[in-house]
mmCIF file of N, CA and C in Angstrom:
data_model
loop_
_atom_site.group_PDB
_atom_site.id
_atom_site.type_symbol
_atom_site.label_atom_id
_atom_site.label_comp_id
_atom_site.label_asym_id
_atom_site.label_seq_id
_atom_site.Cartn_x
_atom_site.Cartn_y
_atom_site.Cartn_z
ATOM 1 N N MET F 146 -3.628 -17.905 10.874
ATOM 2 C CA MET F 146 -2.272 -17.466 11.098
ATOM 3 C C MET F 146 -1.431 -17.988 9.940
ATOM 4 N N TYR F 147 -0.496 -17.142 9.467
ATOM 5 C CA TYR F 147 0.396 -17.521 8.379
ATOM 6 C C TYR F 147 1.846 -17.490 8.862
ATOM 7 N N VAL F 148 2.632 -18.445 8.372
ATOM 8 C CA VAL F 148 4.058 -18.524 8.672
ATOM 9 C C VAL F 148 4.770 -18.800 7.354
ATOM 10 N N ASN F 149 5.832 -18.027 7.062
ATOM 11 C CA ASN F 149 6.577 -18.344 5.842
ATOM 12 C C ASN F 149 7.960 -18.875 6.174
ATOM 13 N N GLU F 150 8.441 -19.721 5.290
ATOM 14 C CA GLU F 150 9.803 -20.259 5.336
ATOM 15 C C GLU F 150 10.521 -19.691 4.119
ATOM 16 N N SER F 151 11.359 -18.693 4.349
ATOM 17 C CA SER F 151 11.972 -17.967 3.246
ATOM 18 C C SER F 151 12.852 -18.863 2.374
ATOM 19 N N VAL F 152 13.698 -19.651 2.978
ATOM 20 C CA VAL F 152 14.618 -20.492 2.205
ATOM 21 C C VAL F 152 13.856 -21.580 1.450
ATOM 22 N N GLN F 153 12.866 -22.187 2.089
ATOM 23 C CA GLN F 153 12.077 -23.250 1.463
ATOM 24 C C GLN F 153 11.014 -22.689 0.525
ATOM 25 N N ARG F 154 10.749 -21.376 0.610
ATOM 26 C CA ARG F 154 9.799 -20.652 -0.241
ATOM 27 C C ARG F 154 8.361 -21.159 -0.086
ATOM 28 N N LYS F 155 7.988 -21.503 1.143
ATOM 29 C CA LYS F 155 6.642 -21.993 1.432
ATOM 30 C C LYS F 155 5.950 -21.085 2.443
ATOM 31 N N VAL F 156 4.628 -20.923 2.264
ATOM 32 C CA VAL F 156 3.807 -20.207 3.234
ATOM 33 C C VAL F 156 2.785 -21.198 3.767
ATOM 34 N N TRP F 157 2.756 -21.336 5.084
ATOM 35 C CA TRP F 157 1.845 -22.259 5.762
ATOM 36 C C TRP F 157 0.703 -21.483 6.394
ATOM 37 N N ALA F 158 -0.486 -22.053 6.350
ATOM 38 C CA ALA F 158 -1.661 -21.480 7.006
ATOM 39 C C ALA F 158 -2.051 -22.385 8.169
ATOM 40 N N TYR F 159 -2.492 -21.774 9.255
ATOM 41 C CA TYR F 159 -2.945 -22.495 10.439
ATOM 42 C C TYR F 159 -4.275 -21.897 10.895
ATOM 43 N N ASP F 160 -5.078 -22.698 11.535
ATOM 44 C CA ASP F 160 -6.260 -22.182 12.218
ATOM 45 C C ASP F 160 -5.828 -21.772 13.620
ATOM 46 N N LEU F 161 -6.416 -20.712 14.112
ATOM 47 C CA LEU F 161 -6.109 -20.195 15.436
ATOM 48 C C LEU F 161 -7.431 -20.025 16.184
ATOM 49 N N SER F 162 -7.595 -20.762 17.268
ATOM 50 C CA SER F 162 -8.850 -20.701 18.032
ATOM 51 C C SER F 162 -8.879 -19.463 18.921
ATOM 52 N N GLY F 163 -10.028 -19.190 19.493
ATOM 53 C CA GLY F 163 -10.195 -18.048 20.381
ATOM 54 C C GLY F 163 -9.294 -18.084 21.596
ATOM 55 N N ASP F 164 -8.932 -19.294 22.042
ATOM 56 C CA ASP F 164 -8.051 -19.405 23.211
ATOM 57 C C ASP F 164 -6.577 -19.532 22.819
ATOM 58 N N GLY F 165 -6.289 -19.367 21.504
ATOM 59 C CA GLY F 165 -4.905 -19.358 21.048
ATOM 60 C C GLY F 165 -4.349 -20.701 20.609
ATOM 61 N N ALA F 166 -5.177 -21.742 20.565
ATOM 62 C CA ALA F 166 -4.704 -23.058 20.117
ATOM 63 C C ALA F 166 -4.501 -23.049 18.597
ATOM 64 N N ILE F 167 -3.388 -23.619 18.167
ATOM 65 C CA ILE F 167 -3.026 -23.674 16.750
ATOM 66 C C ILE F 167 -3.320 -25.075 16.221
ATOM 67 N N SER F 168 -3.952 -25.142 15.033
ATOM 68 C CA SER F 168 -4.272 -26.440 14.444
ATOM 69 C C SER F 168 -4.376 -26.331 12.926
ATOM 70 N N ASN F 169 -4.552 -27.470 12.279
ATOM 71 C CA ASN F 169 -4.854 -27.564 10.850
ATOM 72 C C ASN F 169 -3.783 -26.935 9.956
ATOM 73 N N LYS F 170 -2.530 -27.326 10.124
ATOM 74 C CA LYS F 170 -1.438 -26.821 9.281
ATOM 75 C C LYS F 170 -1.681 -27.269 7.843
ATOM 76 N N ARG F 171 -1.556 -26.304 6.904
ATOM 77 C CA ARG F 171 -1.700 -26.622 5.491
ATOM 78 C C ARG F 171 -0.855 -25.664 4.662
ATOM 79 N N LEU F 172 -0.403 -26.145 3.519
ATOM 80 C CA LEU F 172 0.409 -25.327 2.625
ATOM 81 C C LEU F 172 -0.498 -24.356 1.885
ATOM 82 N N LEU F 173 -0.237 -23.049 2.027
ATOM 83 C CA LEU F 173 -1.025 -22.041 1.322
ATOM 84 C C LEU F 173 -0.485 -21.839 -0.087
ATOM 85 N N ILE F 174 0.829 -21.609 -0.197
ATOM 86 C CA ILE F 174 1.457 -21.374 -1.496
ATOM 87 C C ILE F 174 2.939 -21.695 -1.389
ATOM 88 N N GLU F 175 3.502 -22.113 -2.498
ATOM 89 C CA GLU F 175 4.943 -22.361 -2.593
ATOM 90 C C GLU F 175 5.451 -21.661 -3.841
ATOM 91 N N PHE F 176 6.532 -20.901 -3.680
ATOM 92 C CA PHE F 176 7.137 -20.198 -4.805
ATOM 93 C C PHE F 176 8.333 -20.993 -5.314
ATOM 94 N N GLN F 177 8.594 -20.894 -6.601
ATOM 95 C CA GLN F 177 9.694 -21.644 -7.221
ATOM 96 C C GLN F 177 11.029 -20.907 -7.150
ATOM 97 N N ASP F 178 10.984 -19.613 -6.844
ATOM 98 C CA ASP F 178 12.217 -18.829 -6.829
ATOM 99 C C ASP F 178 12.137 -17.723 -5.779
ATOM 100 N N PHE F 179 13.249 -17.186 -5.424
ATOM 101 C CA PHE F 179 13.408 -16.047 -4.521
ATOM 102 C C PHE F 179 12.845 -16.315 -3.122
ATOM 103 N N GLY F 180 13.290 -15.502 -2.183
ATOM 104 C CA GLY F 180 12.873 -15.666 -0.793
ATOM 105 C C GLY F 180 11.673 -14.807 -0.448
ATOM 106 N N MET F 181 11.323 -14.830 0.828
ATOM 107 C CA MET F 181 10.209 -14.043 1.343
ATOM 108 C C MET F 181 10.636 -13.407 2.653
ATOM 109 N N ASP F 182 9.937 -12.355 3.020
ATOM 110 C CA ASP F 182 10.187 -11.730 4.310
ATOM 111 C C ASP F 182 8.847 -11.351 4.912
ATOM 112 N N GLY F 183 8.618 -10.082 5.230
ATOM 113 C CA GLY F 183 7.417 -9.671 5.939
ATOM 114 C C GLY F 183 6.124 -9.924 5.183
ATOM 115 N N MET F 184 5.029 -10.078 5.949
ATOM 116 C CA MET F 184 3.709 -10.339 5.376
ATOM 117 C C MET F 184 2.657 -9.559 6.159
ATOM 118 N N ARG F 185 1.570 -9.180 5.480
ATOM 119 C CA ARG F 185 0.418 -8.547 6.114
ATOM 120 C C ARG F 185 -0.832 -8.929 5.334
ATOM 121 N N CYS F 186 -1.966 -8.952 6.047
ATOM 122 C CA CYS F 186 -3.260 -9.264 5.423
ATOM 123 C C CYS F 186 -4.084 -7.991 5.238
ATOM 124 N N ASP F 187 -4.971 -8.026 4.223
ATOM 125 C CA ASP F 187 -5.964 -6.962 4.080
ATOM 126 C C ASP F 187 -7.285 -7.430 4.684
ATOM 127 N N VAL F 188 -8.288 -6.560 4.686
ATOM 128 C CA VAL F 188 -9.557 -6.895 5.328
ATOM 129 C C VAL F 188 -10.296 -8.032 4.636
ATOM 130 N N ASP F 189 -9.956 -8.324 3.377
ATOM 131 C CA ASP F 189 -10.575 -9.437 2.654
ATOM 132 C C ASP F 189 -9.842 -10.757 2.884
ATOM 133 N N GLY F 190 -8.756 -10.718 3.646
ATOM 134 C CA GLY F 190 -7.997 -11.937 3.924
ATOM 135 C C GLY F 190 -6.890 -12.225 2.933
ATOM 136 N N ASN F 191 -6.666 -11.325 1.965
ATOM 137 C CA ASN F 191 -5.552 -11.507 1.041
ATOM 138 C C ASN F 191 -4.247 -11.244 1.780
ATOM 139 N N LEU F 192 -3.226 -11.993 1.418
ATOM 140 C CA LEU F 192 -1.925 -11.895 2.071
ATOM 141 C C LEU F 192 -0.942 -11.205 1.133
ATOM 142 N N TYR F 193 -0.272 -10.180 1.624
ATOM 143 C CA TYR F 193 0.757 -9.461 0.869
ATOM 144 C C TYR F 193 2.111 -9.911 1.410
ATOM 145 N N ILE F 194 2.970 -10.428 0.523
ATOM 146 C CA ILE F 194 4.239 -11.028 0.925
ATOM 147 C C ILE F 194 5.391 -10.300 0.247
ATOM 148 N N ALA F 195 6.345 -9.797 1.031
ATOM 149 C CA ALA F 195 7.554 -9.180 0.479
ATOM 150 C C ALA F 195 8.422 -10.291 -0.118
ATOM 151 N N ARG F 196 8.701 -10.215 -1.427
ATOM 152 C CA ARG F 196 9.510 -11.227 -2.121
ATOM 153 C C ARG F 196 10.959 -10.741 -2.186
ATOM 154 N N HIS F 197 11.723 -11.126 -1.181
ATOM 155 C CA HIS F 197 13.114 -10.698 -1.028
ATOM 156 C C HIS F 197 13.960 -11.278 -2.159
ATOM 157 N N GLY F 198 14.682 -10.415 -2.844
ATOM 158 C CA GLY F 198 15.518 -10.823 -3.966
ATOM 159 C C GLY F 198 14.818 -10.650 -5.309
ATOM 160 N N LYS F 199 13.509 -10.725 -5.321
ATOM 161 C CA LYS F 199 12.748 -10.539 -6.559
ATOM 162 C C LYS F 199 12.334 -9.088 -6.749
ATOM 163 N N GLY F 200 12.162 -8.366 -5.638
ATOM 164 C CA GLY F 200 11.780 -6.967 -5.740
ATOM 165 C C GLY F 200 10.309 -6.766 -6.024
ATOM 166 N N THR F 201 9.478 -7.649 -5.468
ATOM 167 C CA THR F 201 8.035 -7.511 -5.633
ATOM 168 C C THR F 201 7.332 -7.760 -4.304
ATOM 169 N N VAL F 202 6.052 -7.410 -4.277
ATOM 170 C CA VAL F 202 5.157 -7.828 -3.205
ATOM 171 C C VAL F 202 4.101 -8.697 -3.873
ATOM 172 N N ALA F 203 3.971 -9.935 -3.430
ATOM 173 C CA ALA F 203 2.979 -10.852 -3.973
ATOM 174 C C ALA F 203 1.678 -10.700 -3.201
ATOM 175 N N LYS F 204 0.578 -10.615 -3.931
ATOM 176 C CA LYS F 204 -0.756 -10.601 -3.323
ATOM 177 C C LYS F 204 -1.357 -11.989 -3.540
ATOM 178 N N VAL F 205 -1.645 -12.685 -2.429
ATOM 179 C CA VAL F 205 -2.116 -14.071 -2.475
ATOM 180 C C VAL F 205 -3.491 -14.142 -1.814
ATOM 181 N N SER F 206 -4.429 -14.825 -2.471
ATOM 182 C CA SER F 206 -5.781 -14.970 -1.929
ATOM 183 C C SER F 206 -5.771 -15.917 -0.732
ATOM 184 N N PRO F 207 -6.833 -15.912 0.083
ATOM 185 C CA PRO F 207 -6.916 -16.844 1.212
ATOM 186 C C PRO F 207 -6.902 -18.313 0.778
ATOM 187 N N LYS F 208 -7.165 -18.578 -0.506
ATOM 188 C CA LYS F 208 -7.133 -19.944 -1.035
ATOM 189 C C LYS F 208 -5.773 -20.323 -1.610
ATOM 190 N N GLY F 209 -4.815 -19.382 -1.573
ATOM 191 C CA GLY F 209 -3.462 -19.662 -2.050
ATOM 192 C C GLY F 209 -3.226 -19.332 -3.507
ATOM 193 N N GLU F 210 -4.118 -18.593 -4.121
ATOM 194 C CA GLU F 210 -3.959 -18.192 -5.520
ATOM 195 C C GLU F 210 -3.146 -16.909 -5.595
ATOM 196 N N LEU F 211 -2.104 -16.911 -6.432
ATOM 197 C CA LEU F 211 -1.314 -15.701 -6.654
ATOM 198 C C LEU F 211 -2.148 -14.750 -7.506
ATOM 199 N N LEU F 212 -2.606 -13.658 -6.914
ATOM 200 C CA LEU F 212 -3.467 -12.708 -7.617
ATOM 201 C C LEU F 212 -2.677 -11.731 -8.467
ATOM 202 N N LYS F 213 -1.548 -11.254 -7.931
ATOM 203 C CA LYS F 213 -0.665 -10.368 -8.692
ATOM 204 C C LYS F 213 0.627 -10.157 -7.933
ATOM 205 N N GLU F 214 1.611 -9.616 -8.649
ATOM 206 C CA GLU F 214 2.868 -9.205 -8.023
ATOM 207 C C GLU F 214 3.078 -7.738 -8.350
ATOM 208 N N ILE F 215 3.339 -6.960 -7.312
ATOM 209 C CA ILE F 215 3.545 -5.525 -7.445
ATOM 210 C C ILE F 215 5.050 -5.273 -7.495
ATOM 211 N N PRO F 216 5.566 -4.740 -8.612
ATOM 212 C CA PRO F 216 7.006 -4.485 -8.720
ATOM 213 C C PRO F 216 7.430 -3.294 -7.865
ATOM 214 N N LEU F 217 8.630 -3.397 -7.309
ATOM 215 C CA LEU F 217 9.212 -2.336 -6.491
ATOM 216 C C LEU F 217 10.476 -1.813 -7.155
ATOM 217 N N MET F 218 10.986 -0.693 -6.674
ATOM 218 C CA MET F 218 12.230 -0.138 -7.213
ATOM 219 C C MET F 218 13.449 -0.929 -6.748
ATOM 220 N N GLY F 219 13.398 -1.436 -5.518
ATOM 221 C CA GLY F 219 14.511 -2.216 -4.989
ATOM 222 C C GLY F 219 14.248 -3.707 -5.124
ATOM 223 N N LYS F 220 15.291 -4.505 -4.936
ATOM 224 C CA LYS F 220 15.179 -5.966 -5.062
ATOM 225 C C LYS F 220 15.070 -6.683 -3.725
ATOM 226 N N LYS F 221 15.227 -5.953 -2.601
ATOM 227 C CA LYS F 221 15.247 -6.614 -1.293
ATOM 228 C C LYS F 221 14.220 -6.028 -0.325
ATOM 229 N N PRO F 222 12.930 -6.205 -0.625
ATOM 230 C CA PRO F 222 11.930 -5.752 0.337
ATOM 231 C C PRO F 222 11.978 -6.625 1.580
ATOM 232 N N SER F 223 11.852 -5.989 2.749
ATOM 233 C CA SER F 223 11.992 -6.765 3.980
ATOM 234 C C SER F 223 10.747 -6.770 4.856
ATOM 235 N N ASN F 224 9.912 -5.746 4.768
ATOM 236 C CA ASN F 224 8.705 -5.736 5.602
ATOM 237 C C ASN F 224 7.642 -4.910 4.914
ATOM 238 N N ILE F 225 6.395 -5.141 5.303
ATOM 239 C CA ILE F 225 5.273 -4.423 4.722
ATOM 240 C C ILE F 225 4.268 -4.098 5.818
ATOM 241 N N ALA F 226 3.664 -2.912 5.702
ATOM 242 C CA ALA F 226 2.620 -2.492 6.639
ATOM 243 C C ALA F 226 1.617 -1.653 5.863
ATOM 244 N N PHE F 227 0.374 -1.608 6.360
ATOM 245 C CA PHE F 227 -0.655 -0.768 5.765
ATOM 246 C C PHE F 227 -0.838 0.470 6.630
ATOM 247 N N GLY F 228 -1.133 1.596 5.982
ATOM 248 C CA GLY F 228 -1.336 2.824 6.731
ATOM 249 C C GLY F 228 -2.061 3.858 5.918
ATOM 250 N N GLY F 229 -1.882 5.112 6.311
ATOM 251 C CA GLY F 229 -2.612 6.207 5.692
ATOM 252 C C GLY F 229 -3.990 6.325 6.322
ATOM 253 N N PRO F 230 -4.709 7.385 6.017
ATOM 254 C CA PRO F 230 -6.003 7.625 6.657
ATOM 255 C C PRO F 230 -7.046 6.548 6.375
ATOM 256 N N ASP F 231 -6.936 5.870 5.222
ATOM 257 C CA ASP F 231 -7.917 4.842 4.870
ATOM 258 C C ASP F 231 -7.363 3.423 4.930
ATOM 259 N N GLY F 232 -6.096 3.268 5.324
ATOM 260 C CA GLY F 232 -5.486 1.943 5.418
ATOM 261 C C GLY F 232 -5.147 1.319 4.085
ATOM 262 N N LYS F 233 -5.184 2.104 2.995
ATOM 263 C CA LYS F 233 -4.957 1.568 1.660
ATOM 264 C C LYS F 233 -3.610 1.964 1.062
ATOM 265 N N THR F 234 -2.703 2.421 1.902
ATOM 266 C CA THR F 234 -1.337 2.685 1.454
ATOM 267 C C THR F 234 -0.448 1.608 2.042
ATOM 268 N N ALA F 235 0.269 0.902 1.174
ATOM 269 C CA ALA F 235 1.229 -0.110 1.621
ATOM 270 C C ALA F 235 2.595 0.558 1.735
ATOM 271 N N TYR F 236 3.270 0.308 2.848
ATOM 272 C CA TYR F 236 4.622 0.815 3.107
ATOM 273 C C TYR F 236 5.555 -0.381 3.140
ATOM 274 N N VAL F 237 6.594 -0.358 2.303
ATOM 275 C CA VAL F 237 7.518 -1.481 2.198
ATOM 276 C C VAL F 237 8.934 -0.980 2.462
ATOM 277 N N THR F 238 9.629 -1.615 3.408
ATOM 278 C CA THR F 238 11.032 -1.276 3.650
ATOM 279 C C THR F 238 11.893 -2.017 2.634
ATOM 280 N N LEU F 239 12.924 -1.318 2.133
ATOM 281 C CA LEU F 239 13.833 -1.896 1.141
ATOM 282 C C LEU F 239 15.250 -1.913 1.697
ATOM 283 N N GLN F 240 15.789 -3.105 1.904
ATOM 284 C CA GLN F 240 17.142 -3.235 2.451
ATOM 285 C C GLN F 240 18.187 -2.635 1.530
ATOM 286 N N ASP F 241 18.080 -2.900 0.234
ATOM 287 C CA ASP F 241 19.130 -2.467 -0.683
ATOM 288 C C ASP F 241 19.095 -0.966 -0.962
ATOM 289 N N HIS F 242 17.975 -0.312 -0.731
ATOM 290 C CA HIS F 242 17.897 1.132 -0.944
ATOM 291 C C HIS F 242 17.930 1.913 0.363
ATOM 292 N N GLY F 243 17.690 1.232 1.486
ATOM 293 C CA GLY F 243 17.701 1.891 2.779
ATOM 294 C C GLY F 243 16.573 2.898 2.930
ATOM 295 N N ASN F 244 15.432 2.601 2.308
ATOM 296 C CA ASN F 244 14.307 3.534 2.396
ATOM 297 C C ASN F 244 12.986 2.771 2.443
ATOM 298 N N ILE F 245 11.903 3.521 2.323
ATOM 299 C CA ILE F 245 10.561 2.947 2.319
ATOM 300 C C ILE F 245 9.892 3.337 1.009
ATOM 301 N N GLU F 246 9.288 2.354 0.366
ATOM 302 C CA GLU F 246 8.523 2.587 -0.856
ATOM 303 C C GLU F 246 7.043 2.416 -0.536
ATOM 304 N N THR F 247 6.192 3.147 -1.217
ATOM 305 C CA THR F 247 4.752 3.039 -0.978
ATOM 306 C C THR F 247 4.022 2.748 -2.286
ATOM 307 N N PHE F 248 2.862 2.124 -2.158
ATOM 308 C CA PHE F 248 1.935 1.963 -3.270
ATOM 309 C C PHE F 248 0.534 1.822 -2.694
ATOM 310 N N ARG F 249 -0.458 2.073 -3.520
ATOM 311 C CA ARG F 249 -1.857 1.996 -3.095
ATOM 312 C C ARG F 249 -2.420 0.610 -3.392
ATOM 313 N N VAL F 250 -3.316 0.170 -2.520
ATOM 314 C CA VAL F 250 -3.998 -1.115 -2.688
ATOM 315 C C VAL F 250 -5.510 -0.868 -2.739
ATOM 316 N N GLU F 251 -6.239 -1.856 -3.237
ATOM 317 C CA GLU F 251 -7.690 -1.720 -3.394
ATOM 318 C C GLU F 251 -8.428 -1.843 -2.058
ATOM 319 N N THR F 252 -7.888 -2.671 -1.160
ATOM 320 C CA THR F 252 -8.564 -3.002 0.089
ATOM 321 C C THR F 252 -7.660 -2.666 1.267
ATOM 322 N N ALA F 253 -8.203 -2.060 2.299
ATOM 323 C CA ALA F 253 -7.424 -1.650 3.468
ATOM 324 C C ALA F 253 -6.803 -2.837 4.199
ATOM 325 N N GLY F 254 -5.745 -2.545 4.927
ATOM 326 C CA GLY F 254 -5.109 -3.545 5.766
ATOM 327 C C GLY F 254 -6.063 -4.062 6.839
ATOM 328 N N ARG F 255 -5.809 -5.249 7.318
ATOM 329 C CA ARG F 255 -6.698 -5.906 8.281
ATOM 330 C C ARG F 255 -6.945 -5.067 9.526
ATOM 331 N N GLU F 256 -5.991 -4.239 9.913
ATOM 332 C CA GLU F 256 -6.136 -3.411 11.096
ATOM 333 C C GLU F 256 -7.309 -2.434 10.974
ATOM 334 N N TRP F 257 -7.761 -2.163 9.749
ATOM 335 C CA TRP F 257 -8.854 -1.225 9.526
ATOM 336 C C TRP F 257 -10.224 -1.938 9.503
ATOM 337 N N LYS F 258 -10.244 -3.217 9.785
ATOM 338 C CA LYS F 258 -11.514 -3.960 9.777
ATOM 339 C C LYS F 258 -12.421 -3.428 10.878
ATOM 340 N N LYS F 259 -13.641 -3.147 10.519
ATOM 341 C CA LYS F 259 -14.614 -2.644 11.505
ATOM 342 C C LYS F 259 -15.047 -3.786 12.401
ATOM 343 N N LYS F 260 -15.100 -3.505 13.689
ATOM 344 C CA LYS F 260 -15.462 -4.548 14.662
ATOM 345 C C LYS F 260 -16.892 -4.430 15.064
#
């Protein structure tokens, strides 16, 4: 489970047991600038984070490595979701533009993981 603190610019990772118990709090990544908002994982466990004020979506590995930042047209992304027939289209809401921007990703959103 991941929790972000937008003002403090930190993302925390927790272990979540089968019965819902939360444990093992650890810092996944800390950014030096700009805030954060919505987050979603892909099937490989990478975390996509809307960087509010920066106008990007950060792709972070499960180990906390910043893999890349995807630039957006607006500066205030607020939420992100995966969709499309293959789960490889990212949909990002933009507060400052009042619309949704899309881009393609290499790996489908976690919801598309085969069980």
